[in-house]
Short mmCIF file of C-alpha atoms in Angstrom, two decimals:
data_model
loop_
_atom_site.label_atom_id
_atom_site.label_comp_id
_atom_site.label_asym_id
_atom_site.label_seq_id
_atom_site.Cartn_x
_atom_site.Cartn_y
_atom_site.Cartn_z
CA UNK A 196 -9.15 -10.85 9.89
CA UNK A 197 -7.84 -10.76 6.38
CA UNK A 198 -4.85 -12.89 5.61
CA UNK A 199 -2.27 -10.26 5.19
CA UNK A 200 1.16 -10.91 3.84
CA UNK A 201 4.06 -8.83 4.86
CA UNK A 202 4.27 -5.34 3.91
CA UNK A 203 3.38 -1.41 5.29
CA UNK A 204 3.90 1.05 3.09
CA UNK A 205 4.61 -3.95 3.69
CA UNK A 206 4.81 -5.48 2.49
CA UNK A 207 7.87 -3.90 0.04
CA UNK A 208 11.20 -4.84 1.07
CA UNK A 209 10.91 -3.45 4.51
CA UNK A 210 13.44 -3.33 7.25
CA UNK A 211 13.65 -6.44 9.31
CA UNK A 212 10.32 -6.68 10.97
CA UNK A 213 8.38 -4.40 8.70
CA UNK A 214 5.46 -5.18 6.45
CA UNK A 215 4.05 -3.66 3.41
CA UNK A 216 0.59 -3.09 4.56
CA UNK A 217 -0.26 0.24 5.86
CA UNK A 218 1.41 1.16 2.49
CA UNK A 219 4.87 0.60 5.30
CA UNK A 220 0.95 0.11 0.00
CA UNK A 221 2.29 0.96 1.77
CA UNK A 222 5.94 0.94 1.08
CA UNK A 223 5.27 -1.23 -1.76
CA UNK A 224 4.62 1.90 -3.72
CA UNK A 225 8.01 3.12 -2.69
CA UNK A 226 9.81 0.09 -4.02
CA UNK A 227 11.38 -0.26 -0.60
CA UNK A 228 10.56 0.91 2.88
CA UNK A 229 13.29 3.53 3.12
CA UNK A 230 16.33 4.72 1.27
CA UNK A 231 18.92 2.05 0.70
CA UNK A 232 22.09 2.55 2.71
CA UNK A 233 24.64 4.26 0.54
CA UNK A 234 22.01 5.84 -1.71
CA UNK A 235 21.05 9.49 -1.42
CA UNK A 236 18.50 10.61 1.08
CA UNK A 237 16.43 13.64 0.23
CA UNK A 238 16.30 15.92 3.18
CA UNK A 239 16.10 19.65 3.04
CA UNK A 240 16.87 21.15 -0.36
CA UNK A 241 20.55 21.32 -1.16
CA UNK A 242 21.38 22.65 -4.58
CA UNK A 243 24.64 21.69 -6.22
CA UNK A 244 26.62 24.61 -7.67
CA UNK A 245 25.36 24.23 -11.21
CA UNK A 246 23.43 26.59 -13.43
CA UNK A 247 19.75 26.04 -14.15
CA UNK A 248 20.25 24.66 -17.65
CA UNK A 249 22.72 22.05 -16.48
CA UNK A 250 20.41 21.25 -13.61
CA UNK A 251 17.82 20.04 -16.09
CA UNK A 252 20.26 18.22 -18.32
CA UNK A 253 20.25 14.45 -18.49
CA UNK A 254 23.27 13.34 -16.54
CA UNK A 255 24.44 9.90 -17.55
CA UNK A 256 27.66 8.28 -18.68
CA UNK A 257 26.19 7.94 -22.18
CA UNK A 258 24.92 11.50 -22.49
CA UNK A 259 26.21 13.32 -25.55
CA UNK A 260 26.12 16.58 -23.63
CA UNK A 261 28.28 15.12 -20.94
CA UNK A 262 30.76 13.75 -23.46
CA UNK A 263 30.94 17.04 -25.35
CA UNK A 264 31.92 19.17 -22.41
CA UNK A 265 34.01 18.11 -19.43
CA UNK A 266 32.16 18.04 -16.17
CA UNK A 267 33.19 20.92 -13.93
CA UNK A 268 34.87 20.25 -10.63
CA UNK A 269 32.29 19.13 -8.13
CA UNK A 270 31.98 21.51 -5.20
CA UNK A 271 30.65 20.35 -1.88
CA UNK A 272 26.88 20.53 -1.60
CA UNK A 273 25.48 23.50 0.23
CA UNK A 274 24.45 22.98 3.79
CA UNK A 275 20.73 22.07 3.75
CA UNK A 276 18.44 24.89 4.74
CA UNK A 277 15.16 24.26 6.43
CA UNK A 278 12.24 25.18 4.21
CA UNK A 279 9.65 27.17 6.12
CA UNK A 280 6.21 25.67 5.69
CA UNK A 281 2.97 27.28 6.80
CA UNK A 282 0.89 25.58 9.46
CA UNK A 283 -2.05 25.50 7.06
CA UNK A 284 -0.05 23.45 4.54
CA UNK A 285 1.12 21.07 7.27
CA UNK A 286 -2.44 20.65 8.51
CA UNK A 287 -3.79 19.93 5.04
CA UNK A 288 -1.14 17.25 4.52
CA UNK A 289 -1.81 15.79 7.96
CA UNK A 290 -5.61 15.80 7.67
CA UNK A 291 -5.50 13.88 4.41
CA UNK A 292 -8.07 11.57 2.86
CA UNK A 293 -7.08 8.76 5.19
CA UNK A 294 -7.79 10.76 8.31
CA UNK A 295 -11.00 12.16 6.84
CA UNK A 296 -12.27 8.64 6.18
CA UNK A 297 -10.99 7.45 9.54
CA UNK A 298 -12.90 10.22 11.32
CA UNK A 299 -16.10 9.71 9.34
CA UNK A 300 -16.22 5.91 9.62
CA UNK A 301 -15.32 5.87 13.30
CA UNK A 302 -17.89 8.51 14.24
CA UNK A 303 -20.54 6.75 12.16
CA UNK A 304 -19.97 3.44 13.92
CA UNK A 305 -19.73 5.03 17.36
CA UNK A 306 -23.04 6.78 16.72
CA UNK A 307 -24.60 3.44 15.79
CA UNK A 308 -23.26 1.76 18.93
CA UNK A 309 -24.56 4.54 21.18
CA UNK A 310 -27.99 4.48 19.51
CA UNK A 311 -28.13 0.70 19.84
CA UNK A 312 -27.19 0.86 23.52
CA UNK A 313 -29.96 3.42 24.09
CA UNK A 314 -32.50 1.25 22.25
CA UNK A 315 -32.94 3.63 19.30
CA UNK A 316 -31.40 1.46 16.60
CA UNK A 317 -33.79 -1.46 15.95
CA UNK A 318 -31.70 -2.93 13.14
CA UNK A 319 -28.68 -3.27 15.43
CA UNK A 320 -30.84 -4.91 18.08
CA UNK A 321 -32.05 -7.53 15.58
CA UNK A 322 -28.92 -7.88 13.41
CA UNK A 323 -26.01 -7.11 15.70
CA UNK A 324 -23.98 -9.98 14.25
CA UNK A 325 -24.52 -8.61 10.74
CA UNK A 326 -23.04 -5.26 11.76
CA UNK A 327 -19.99 -7.01 13.21
CA UNK A 328 -19.44 -9.12 10.09
CA UNK A 329 -20.23 -6.21 7.80
CA UNK A 330 -17.28 -4.30 9.25
CA UNK A 331 -15.11 -7.40 8.97
CA UNK A 332 -16.09 -7.87 5.32
CA UNK A 333 -15.16 -4.25 4.56
CA UNK A 334 -11.79 -4.81 6.21
CA UNK A 335 -11.17 -7.81 3.97
CA UNK A 336 -12.38 -6.14 0.77
CA UNK A 337 -10.15 -3.10 1.03
CA UNK A 338 -7.08 -5.29 1.43
CA UNK A 339 -8.04 -7.71 -1.28
CA UNK A 340 -6.00 -7.68 -4.50
CA UNK A 341 -8.89 -8.59 -6.76
CA UNK A 342 -11.35 -6.08 -5.31
CA UNK A 343 -8.83 -3.24 -5.42
CA UNK A 344 -7.80 -4.08 -8.99
CA UNK A 345 -11.51 -3.93 -9.86
CA UNK A 346 -11.85 -0.46 -8.30
CA UNK A 347 -8.75 0.80 -10.13
CA UNK A 348 -10.04 -0.59 -13.43
CA UNK A 349 -13.42 1.09 -13.01
CA UNK A 350 -11.73 4.39 -12.12
CA UNK A 351 -9.18 4.31 -14.94
CA UNK A 352 -11.43 3.26 -17.81
CA UNK A 353 -14.45 5.06 -16.47
CA UNK A 354 -12.86 8.47 -15.94
CA UNK A 355 -9.79 9.05 -18.06
CA UNK A 356 -11.52 10.04 -21.30
CA UNK A 357 -14.00 12.58 -19.96
CA UNK A 358 -13.62 13.38 -16.25
CA UNK A 359 -12.31 16.80 -15.17
CA UNK A 360 -8.94 16.88 -13.45
CA UNK A 361 -10.36 17.60 -9.99
CA UNK A 362 -12.46 14.41 -10.13
CA UNK A 363 -9.51 12.28 -11.23
CA UNK A 364 -7.43 13.69 -8.39
CA UNK A 365 -10.18 13.03 -5.85
CA UNK A 366 -10.68 9.44 -7.01
CA UNK A 367 -6.92 8.80 -6.97
CA UNK A 368 -6.71 10.09 -3.41
CA UNK A 369 -9.56 7.82 -2.36
CA UNK A 370 -7.98 4.78 -4.01
CA UNK A 371 -4.62 5.51 -2.46
CA UNK A 372 -5.89 5.82 1.08
CA UNK A 373 -8.64 3.21 1.00
CA UNK A 374 -6.77 0.54 -0.92
CA UNK A 375 -3.05 0.88 -0.52
CA UNK A 376 -2.14 -2.89 -0.25
CA UNK A 377 0.92 -2.27 1.47
CA UNK A 378 -0.84 0.99 3.04
CA UNK A 379 -0.43 0.09 6.62
CA UNK A 380 -3.33 1.26 8.71
CA UNK A 381 -5.03 3.59 6.24
CA UNK A 382 -8.75 3.00 6.45
CA UNK A 383 -8.24 -0.43 7.92
CA UNK A 384 -7.29 1.27 11.17
CA UNK A 385 -10.77 2.72 11.43
CA UNK A 386 -12.34 -0.53 10.32
CA UNK A 387 -10.41 -2.59 12.86
CA UNK A 388 -11.44 -0.30 15.70
CA UNK A 389 -15.08 -0.45 14.61
CA UNK A 390 -14.99 -4.23 14.12
CA UNK A 391 -13.67 -4.51 17.63
CA UNK A 392 -16.24 -2.12 19.10
CA UNK A 393 -19.18 -3.92 17.49
CA UNK A 394 -17.77 -7.32 18.41
CA UNK A 395 -17.30 -6.32 22.04
CA UNK A 396 -20.81 -4.92 22.07
CA UNK A 397 -22.12 -8.20 20.62
CA UNK A 398 -20.40 -10.37 23.22
CA UNK A 399 -21.45 -8.09 26.08
CA UNK A 400 -25.02 -8.35 24.78
CA UNK A 401 -24.76 -12.15 24.78
CA UNK A 402 -23.33 -12.24 28.29
CA UNK A 403 -26.04 -9.91 29.61
CA UNK A 404 -28.67 -12.30 28.28
CA UNK A 405 -26.59 -15.40 29.03
CA UNK A 406 -29.49 -17.06 30.84
CA UNK A 407 -31.21 -17.51 27.47
CA UNK A 408 -28.07 -18.41 25.51
CA UNK A 409 -26.36 -21.76 25.11
CA UNK A 410 -22.86 -21.95 26.70
CA UNK A 411 -21.36 -22.99 23.33
CA UNK A 412 -22.54 -19.72 21.74
CA UNK A 413 -21.06 -17.65 24.57
CA UNK A 414 -17.77 -19.55 24.34
CA UNK A 415 -17.37 -19.14 20.57
CA UNK A 416 -18.32 -15.48 20.84
CA UNK A 417 -15.58 -14.89 23.38
CA UNK A 418 -13.02 -16.84 21.30
CA UNK A 419 -13.89 -14.77 18.24
CA UNK A 420 -13.57 -11.58 20.25
CA UNK A 421 -10.16 -12.52 21.65
CA UNK A 422 -8.89 -13.54 18.20
CA UNK A 423 -9.93 -10.22 16.68
CA UNK A 424 -8.39 -8.25 19.56
CA UNK A 425 -5.04 -10.03 19.10
CA UNK A 426 -5.21 -9.54 15.33
CA UNK A 427 -5.94 -5.83 15.73
CA UNK A 428 -3.19 -5.23 18.28
CA UNK A 429 -0.61 -7.08 16.17
CA UNK A 430 -1.43 -4.80 13.21
CA UNK A 431 -0.42 -1.61 15.01
CA UNK A 432 2.29 0.19 12.99
CA UNK A 433 4.92 -0.07 15.72
CA UNK A 434 4.46 -3.85 15.96
CA UNK A 435 4.37 -4.32 12.17
CA UNK A 436 7.47 -2.27 11.52
CA UNK A 437 9.63 -3.52 14.40
CA UNK A 438 8.42 -7.10 14.86
CA UNK A 439 7.37 -8.19 11.41
CA UNK A 440 7.33 -11.93 12.03
CA UNK A 441 5.34 -11.43 15.21
CA UNK A 442 2.84 -9.37 13.23
CA UNK A 443 2.49 -12.02 10.53
CA UNK A 444 2.05 -14.92 12.93
CA UNK A 445 -0.60 -13.20 14.98
CA UNK A 446 -2.41 -11.10 12.38
CA UNK A 447 -2.59 -13.90 9.82
CA UNK A 448 -2.89 -17.12 11.78
CA UNK A 449 -4.89 -15.75 14.69
CA UNK A 450 -6.99 -13.97 12.07
CA UNK A 451 -7.70 -17.30 10.42
CA UNK A 452 -8.62 -18.76 13.80
CA UNK A 453 -10.98 -15.82 14.24
CA UNK A 454 -12.53 -16.56 10.85
CA UNK A 455 -13.09 -20.20 11.79
CA UNK A 456 -14.62 -19.27 15.15
CA UNK A 457 -16.78 -16.68 13.36
CA UNK A 458 -18.28 -19.47 11.25
CA UNK A 459 -19.02 -21.54 14.34
CA UNK A 460 -20.44 -18.46 16.07
CA UNK A 461 -22.73 -17.65 13.12
CA UNK A 462 -23.98 -21.21 12.68
CA UNK A 463 -24.61 -21.81 16.37
CA UNK A 464 -26.13 -18.38 16.93
CA UNK A 465 -28.64 -18.84 14.11
CA UNK A 466 -29.44 -22.46 14.90
CA UNK A 467 -30.38 -21.91 18.52
CA UNK A 468 -33.75 -20.49 19.57
CA UNK A 469 -32.97 -18.57 22.77
CA UNK A 470 -36.71 -18.06 23.43
CA UNK A 471 -37.45 -21.76 23.66
CA UNK A 472 -33.95 -22.80 24.67
CA UNK A 473 -33.85 -25.43 21.91
CA UNK A 474 -31.78 -26.10 18.79
CA UNK A 475 -33.54 -25.62 15.44
CA UNK A 476 -32.79 -28.50 13.07
CA UNK A 477 -34.07 -26.71 9.95
CA UNK A 478 -31.62 -24.79 7.74
CA UNK A 479 -34.13 -22.17 6.57
CA UNK A 480 -33.33 -19.67 9.33
CA UNK A 481 -29.60 -20.12 8.81
CA UNK A 482 -29.72 -19.61 5.03
CA UNK A 483 -31.77 -16.45 5.51
CA UNK A 484 -29.38 -15.01 8.07
CA UNK A 485 -27.46 -11.95 6.86
CA UNK A 486 -24.55 -13.01 9.06
CA UNK A 487 -24.08 -16.21 7.07
CA UNK A 488 -23.70 -14.43 3.73
CA UNK A 489 -21.34 -11.85 5.17
CA UNK A 490 -19.21 -14.75 6.41
CA UNK A 491 -19.40 -16.49 3.01
CA UNK A 492 -18.16 -13.49 1.04
CA UNK A 493 -15.55 -12.66 3.65
CA UNK A 494 -14.15 -16.18 3.36
CA UNK A 495 -14.17 -16.08 -0.45
CA UNK A 496 -12.24 -12.82 -0.62
CA UNK A 497 -9.70 -14.08 1.93
CA UNK A 498 -9.12 -17.27 -0.05
CA UNK A 499 -8.89 -15.80 -3.57
CA UNK A 500 -5.35 -14.35 -3.31
CA UNK A 501 -4.04 -17.48 -1.61
CA UNK A 502 -5.45 -19.67 -4.37
CA UNK A 503 -3.11 -17.87 -6.80
CA UNK A 504 -0.03 -18.66 -4.70
CA UNK A 505 2.72 -20.33 -6.75
CA UNK A 506 6.37 -21.27 -6.39
CA UNK A 507 8.02 -19.79 -9.48
CA UNK A 508 11.54 -19.80 -10.92
CA UNK A 509 13.54 -16.60 -10.58
CA UNK A 510 16.85 -15.31 -11.95
CA UNK A 511 18.79 -13.08 -9.57
CA UNK A 512 21.27 -10.42 -10.68
CA UNK A 513 23.51 -8.82 -8.04
CA UNK A 514 24.88 -5.61 -9.61
CA UNK A 515 26.20 -4.39 -6.24
CA UNK A 516 26.09 -5.41 -2.58
CA UNK A 517 23.21 -2.97 -2.11
CA UNK A 518 20.72 -4.36 -4.63
CA UNK A 519 19.30 -7.63 -5.97
CA UNK A 520 17.42 -7.59 -9.29
CA UNK A 521 14.92 -10.46 -9.53
CA UNK A 522 13.70 -11.51 -12.97
CA UNK A 523 10.39 -13.34 -13.46
CA UNK A 524 8.53 -14.61 -16.48
CA UNK A 525 5.46 -12.74 -17.80
CA UNK A 526 4.96 -9.09 -18.68
CA UNK A 527 2.96 -6.76 -16.44
CA UNK A 528 0.95 -3.56 -16.53
CA UNK A 529 2.48 -0.49 -14.94
CA UNK A 530 1.80 0.47 -11.33
CA UNK A 531 1.56 -3.06 -9.91
CA UNK A 532 3.41 -4.54 -6.96
CA UNK A 533 4.33 -8.10 -6.15
CA UNK A 534 4.81 -9.96 -2.91
CA UNK A 535 7.53 -12.59 -2.61
CA UNK A 536 8.72 -15.00 0.05
CA UNK A 537 11.06 -17.95 0.39
CA UNK A 538 8.29 -19.88 2.12
CA UNK A 539 4.65 -20.37 1.22
CA UNK A 540 3.09 -18.90 4.37
CA UNK A 541 5.50 -16.52 6.05
CA UNK A 542 7.58 -13.36 5.57
CA UNK A 543 6.10 -11.82 2.44
CA UNK A 544 7.59 -8.55 1.19
CA UNK A 545 6.25 -6.37 -1.59
CA UNK A 546 8.19 -4.51 -4.29
CA UNK A 547 7.29 -2.39 -7.28
CA UNK A 548 7.20 -4.32 -10.56
CA UNK A 549 9.31 -3.14 -13.49
CA UNK A 550 8.13 -4.30 -16.91
CA UNK A 551 8.02 -3.06 -20.48
CA UNK A 552 4.36 -4.05 -20.67
CA UNK A 553 2.05 -7.02 -21.02
CA UNK A 554 3.69 -7.95 -24.30
CA UNK A 555 7.05 -8.33 -22.59
CA UNK A 556 8.17 -11.79 -21.65
CA UNK A 557 9.40 -10.83 -18.20
CA UNK A 558 9.25 -8.42 -15.30
CA UNK A 559 11.68 -7.41 -12.56
CA UNK A 560 11.69 -6.58 -8.87
CA UNK A 561 14.35 -4.20 -7.56
CA UNK A 562 15.15 -5.30 -4.01
CA UNK A 563 17.36 -2.92 -2.07
CA UNK A 564 19.15 -4.34 0.95
CA UNK A 565 17.32 -3.25 4.08
CA UNK A 566 16.66 -6.12 6.47
CA UNK A 567 17.37 -9.81 6.86
CA UNK A 568 15.12 -10.85 3.99
CA UNK A 569 16.64 -8.60 1.34
CA UNK A 570 20.15 -9.10 2.70
CA UNK A 571 19.70 -12.84 2.22
CA UNK A 572 18.61 -12.29 -1.39
CA UNK A 573 22.08 -10.87 -2.07
CA UNK A 574 24.04 -13.30 0.11
CA UNK A 575 22.15 -16.42 -0.95
CA UNK A 576 20.19 -15.82 -4.19
CA UNK A 577 17.21 -18.18 -4.53
CA UNK A 578 16.36 -20.30 -7.56
CA UNK A 579 12.64 -20.10 -6.81
CA UNK A 580 10.40 -17.91 -4.67
CA UNK A 581 6.76 -18.01 -3.64
CA UNK A 582 4.50 -15.29 -5.01
CA UNK A 583 0.85 -14.55 -5.63
CA UNK A 584 0.18 -14.42 -9.33
CA UNK A 585 -2.65 -11.98 -8.63
CA UNK A 586 -0.69 -8.75 -8.22
CA UNK A 587 -1.99 -5.75 -6.31
CA UNK A 588 -2.22 -2.17 -7.48
CA UNK A 589 -0.26 0.69 -5.98
CA UNK A 590 -1.37 4.28 -6.33
CA UNK A 591 0.93 4.57 -9.36
CA UNK A 592 -1.51 2.33 -11.22
CA UNK A 593 -3.87 5.33 -11.31
CA UNK A 594 -1.38 7.21 -13.50
CA UNK A 595 -3.21 5.79 -16.53
CA UNK A 596 -6.04 8.22 -15.73
CA UNK A 597 -3.97 11.32 -16.41
CA UNK A 598 -2.86 12.91 -19.68
CA UNK A 599 0.66 13.89 -18.57
CA UNK A 600 2.55 13.48 -15.33
CA UNK A 601 5.87 13.34 -13.51
CA UNK A 602 7.26 10.30 -11.68
CA UNK A 603 10.00 11.36 -9.24
CA UNK A 604 11.82 8.80 -7.12
CA UNK A 605 14.97 8.30 -5.08
CA UNK A 606 17.16 5.21 -4.78
CA UNK A 607 15.29 1.93 -5.00
CA UNK A 608 12.05 3.83 -5.47
CA UNK A 609 12.83 3.43 -9.17
CA UNK A 610 11.26 -0.03 -8.85
CA UNK A 611 7.83 1.45 -8.28
CA UNK A 612 8.22 4.32 -10.75
CA UNK A 613 9.96 2.96 -13.82
CA UNK A 614 7.16 0.96 -15.45
CA UNK A 615 4.90 3.99 -15.69
CA UNK A 616 7.49 5.98 -17.64
CA UNK A 617 8.46 3.01 -19.81
CA UNK A 618 4.90 2.12 -20.78
CA UNK A 619 3.55 5.64 -21.27
CA UNK A 620 5.11 8.36 -23.47
CA UNK A 621 3.21 10.93 -21.41
CA UNK A 622 5.16 10.48 -18.18
CA UNK A 623 8.43 12.17 -17.24
CA UNK A 624 10.98 10.33 -15.05
CA UNK A 625 13.15 12.05 -12.44
CA UNK A 626 15.46 9.63 -10.63
CA UNK A 627 17.79 10.89 -7.91
CA UNK A 628 20.46 8.49 -6.73
CA UNK A 629 24.15 7.90 -6.16
CA UNK A 630 26.06 6.24 -9.00
CA UNK A 631 22.87 4.63 -10.28
CA UNK A 632 24.36 2.70 -13.19
CA UNK A 633 27.00 1.03 -11.02
CA UNK A 634 24.61 0.40 -8.13
CA UNK A 635 21.64 -0.95 -10.12
CA UNK A 636 23.51 -2.56 -12.98
CA UNK A 637 23.15 -2.90 -16.76
CA UNK A 638 19.68 -4.45 -16.76
CA UNK A 639 17.95 -1.45 -15.20
CA UNK A 640 20.09 0.99 -17.19
CA UNK A 641 19.12 -0.77 -20.44
CA UNK A 642 15.43 -0.64 -19.55
CA UNK A 643 15.72 3.11 -19.03
CA UNK A 644 17.84 4.06 -22.04
CA UNK A 645 16.06 1.71 -24.46
CA UNK A 646 12.55 2.88 -23.58
CA UNK A 647 12.71 6.50 -22.38
CA UNK A 648 14.11 9.24 -24.63
CA UNK A 649 16.49 11.82 -23.07
CA UNK A 650 13.92 14.63 -23.35
CA UNK A 651 11.62 12.67 -21.03
CA UNK A 652 13.92 11.96 -18.12
CA UNK A 653 16.39 13.44 -15.67
CA UNK A 654 18.81 11.05 -13.99
CA UNK A 655 20.43 13.01 -11.20
CA UNK A 656 23.60 11.36 -9.92
CA UNK A 657 24.26 13.09 -6.61
CA UNK A 658 27.78 11.64 -6.51
CA UNK A 659 28.73 13.24 -9.82
CA UNK A 660 26.72 16.42 -9.30
CA UNK A 661 28.22 17.11 -5.90
CA UNK A 662 24.95 16.90 -4.01
CA UNK A 663 21.22 16.56 -4.24
CA UNK A 664 19.08 18.96 -6.26
CA UNK A 665 16.50 21.39 -4.99
CA UNK A 666 13.73 18.90 -5.72
CA UNK A 667 10.88 21.38 -5.42
CA UNK A 668 12.53 23.78 -7.87
CA UNK A 669 13.23 20.89 -10.23
CA UNK A 670 9.62 19.73 -10.07
CA UNK A 671 8.29 23.22 -10.77
CA UNK A 672 10.48 23.59 -13.88
CA UNK A 673 9.55 20.18 -15.27
CA UNK A 674 5.88 20.70 -14.38
CA UNK A 675 5.56 23.78 -16.58
CA UNK A 676 7.89 22.70 -19.38
CA UNK A 677 6.32 19.24 -19.69
CA UNK A 678 2.73 20.35 -19.08
CA UNK A 679 2.12 17.87 -16.28
CA UNK A 680 -1.21 17.37 -14.49
CA UNK A 681 0.05 15.38 -11.52
CA UNK A 682 3.19 14.23 -9.71
CA UNK A 683 3.74 10.83 -8.12
CA UNK A 684 6.51 10.75 -5.50
CA UNK A 685 8.39 7.66 -4.31
CA UNK A 686 10.97 8.60 -1.71
CA UNK A 687 12.02 8.25 1.89
CA UNK A 688 10.10 10.10 4.59
CA UNK A 689 12.19 13.28 4.58
CA UNK A 690 12.23 13.55 0.81
CA UNK A 691 8.55 12.78 0.58
CA UNK A 692 7.63 15.46 3.13
CA UNK A 693 9.85 18.05 1.47
CA UNK A 694 8.35 17.47 -1.97
CA UNK A 695 4.75 17.15 -0.83
CA UNK A 696 4.97 20.39 1.15
CA UNK A 697 6.66 22.24 -1.70
CA UNK A 698 4.17 20.96 -4.28
CA UNK A 699 1.17 21.94 -2.17
CA UNK A 700 2.56 25.44 -1.62
CA UNK A 701 3.21 25.81 -5.36
CA UNK A 702 -0.20 24.47 -6.38
CA UNK A 703 1.20 21.31 -7.99
CA UNK A 704 -1.00 18.23 -7.63
CA UNK A 705 1.03 15.44 -6.04
CA UNK A 706 0.70 12.05 -4.38
CA UNK A 707 3.47 10.80 -2.11
CA UNK A 708 4.65 7.68 -0.39
CA UNK A 709 2.44 6.35 2.41
CA UNK A 710 3.56 5.24 5.84
CA UNK A 711 1.58 3.76 8.69
CA UNK A 712 -0.34 6.24 10.74
#
């Protein structure tokens, strides 16, 4: 029932009809939902015919090394070969933290429902509404910008100076899969199912004992149930990704209707004495009801992000037909993502924020052309856009916990990765793309070359290098030479899978892009 802007993995610039939620958190972390047309797509490893030293060289038009020696003729890239991956590795990647939480939370709630139905769960019998609203409150909290920023802050400042690496990795995994604002279903999938189960159980309980209930209570209970069912169904990944506007209308506005009917349901349910069949005029019983306070906090956390909504001026640079660079006032921390829209209530998309730091006077969003929204940014650049000034944290925000790391990205994924490497001298940037300087323009190139020294980055131009690199081999070499503790990956699905599988096999700690499950 949370008011959820557009975005899965959602809320980033997603294809027409996608969101950044589940993630595609969730593609906010990616900078865009998938690879931009015309930019390289990482599939199976395909090494260009270059020696290992040149493979690790910084390839850019301004590179001294490039100027000193003419670039050899570019051979055609080798035909991709399928990397064999063990079933154990595939299972470990599939049964990730998300699915572990999903399984645990769902089984826990199902156990509670069964015990309540059998009469062995007294609390549920006396506070069934509280269990319903408790699940709803959890759903809201783990999609709330403020609450997730709080969790990230506690993790970063509480762990980075003393915690062992295994604990930092575990906490990062939890934050990624529980929070991911544009992480599609993630844990919210389990929460939505459980909300629905408890709510159905509650309404069935009311109907069974309808002879002692007032018709108004039964009616509002059914309305609340229907609203939540519609909201849950509209949030399914297939609906979010293919019918984005349908998702937003139903998940957000029907969700708000469900919130309003929840308030009526709570007030009526705690103001009516079903034993005597009379209304209780006193407010004491209502103020002492757990359901009321769950509803209060749920409403507060839904409203907070919307209270920071502003229409702000924006400067738009169009370096190529494939990309729009949006410039906003105010510097930002690394690892944050911002949602933007041309209207105040509809069609929000999330993108990674590029900034030189809080001290900077501006920040940028790199919007690759994917669907109608981003295509319109290029065709008809806006003078102002709507955005929430309270930004949400992507998993990259957790990079501040680690001593040294690698940020690897493809195409427009640079939007989610660049700030980390600009703001921290302990992070290495690997960017794989096609003719990056021409495609993304002088602004992004200047941010890279002015803030990241050559020994701390590899810009792989697949057009000039004659193909894509063997990304796993490249990551291994940089991992050991740079002394990295962790790798953050921002790529399309094929590239993400390839690198995650290779890193796990090689014992390299990595976190990849999330998609809806």
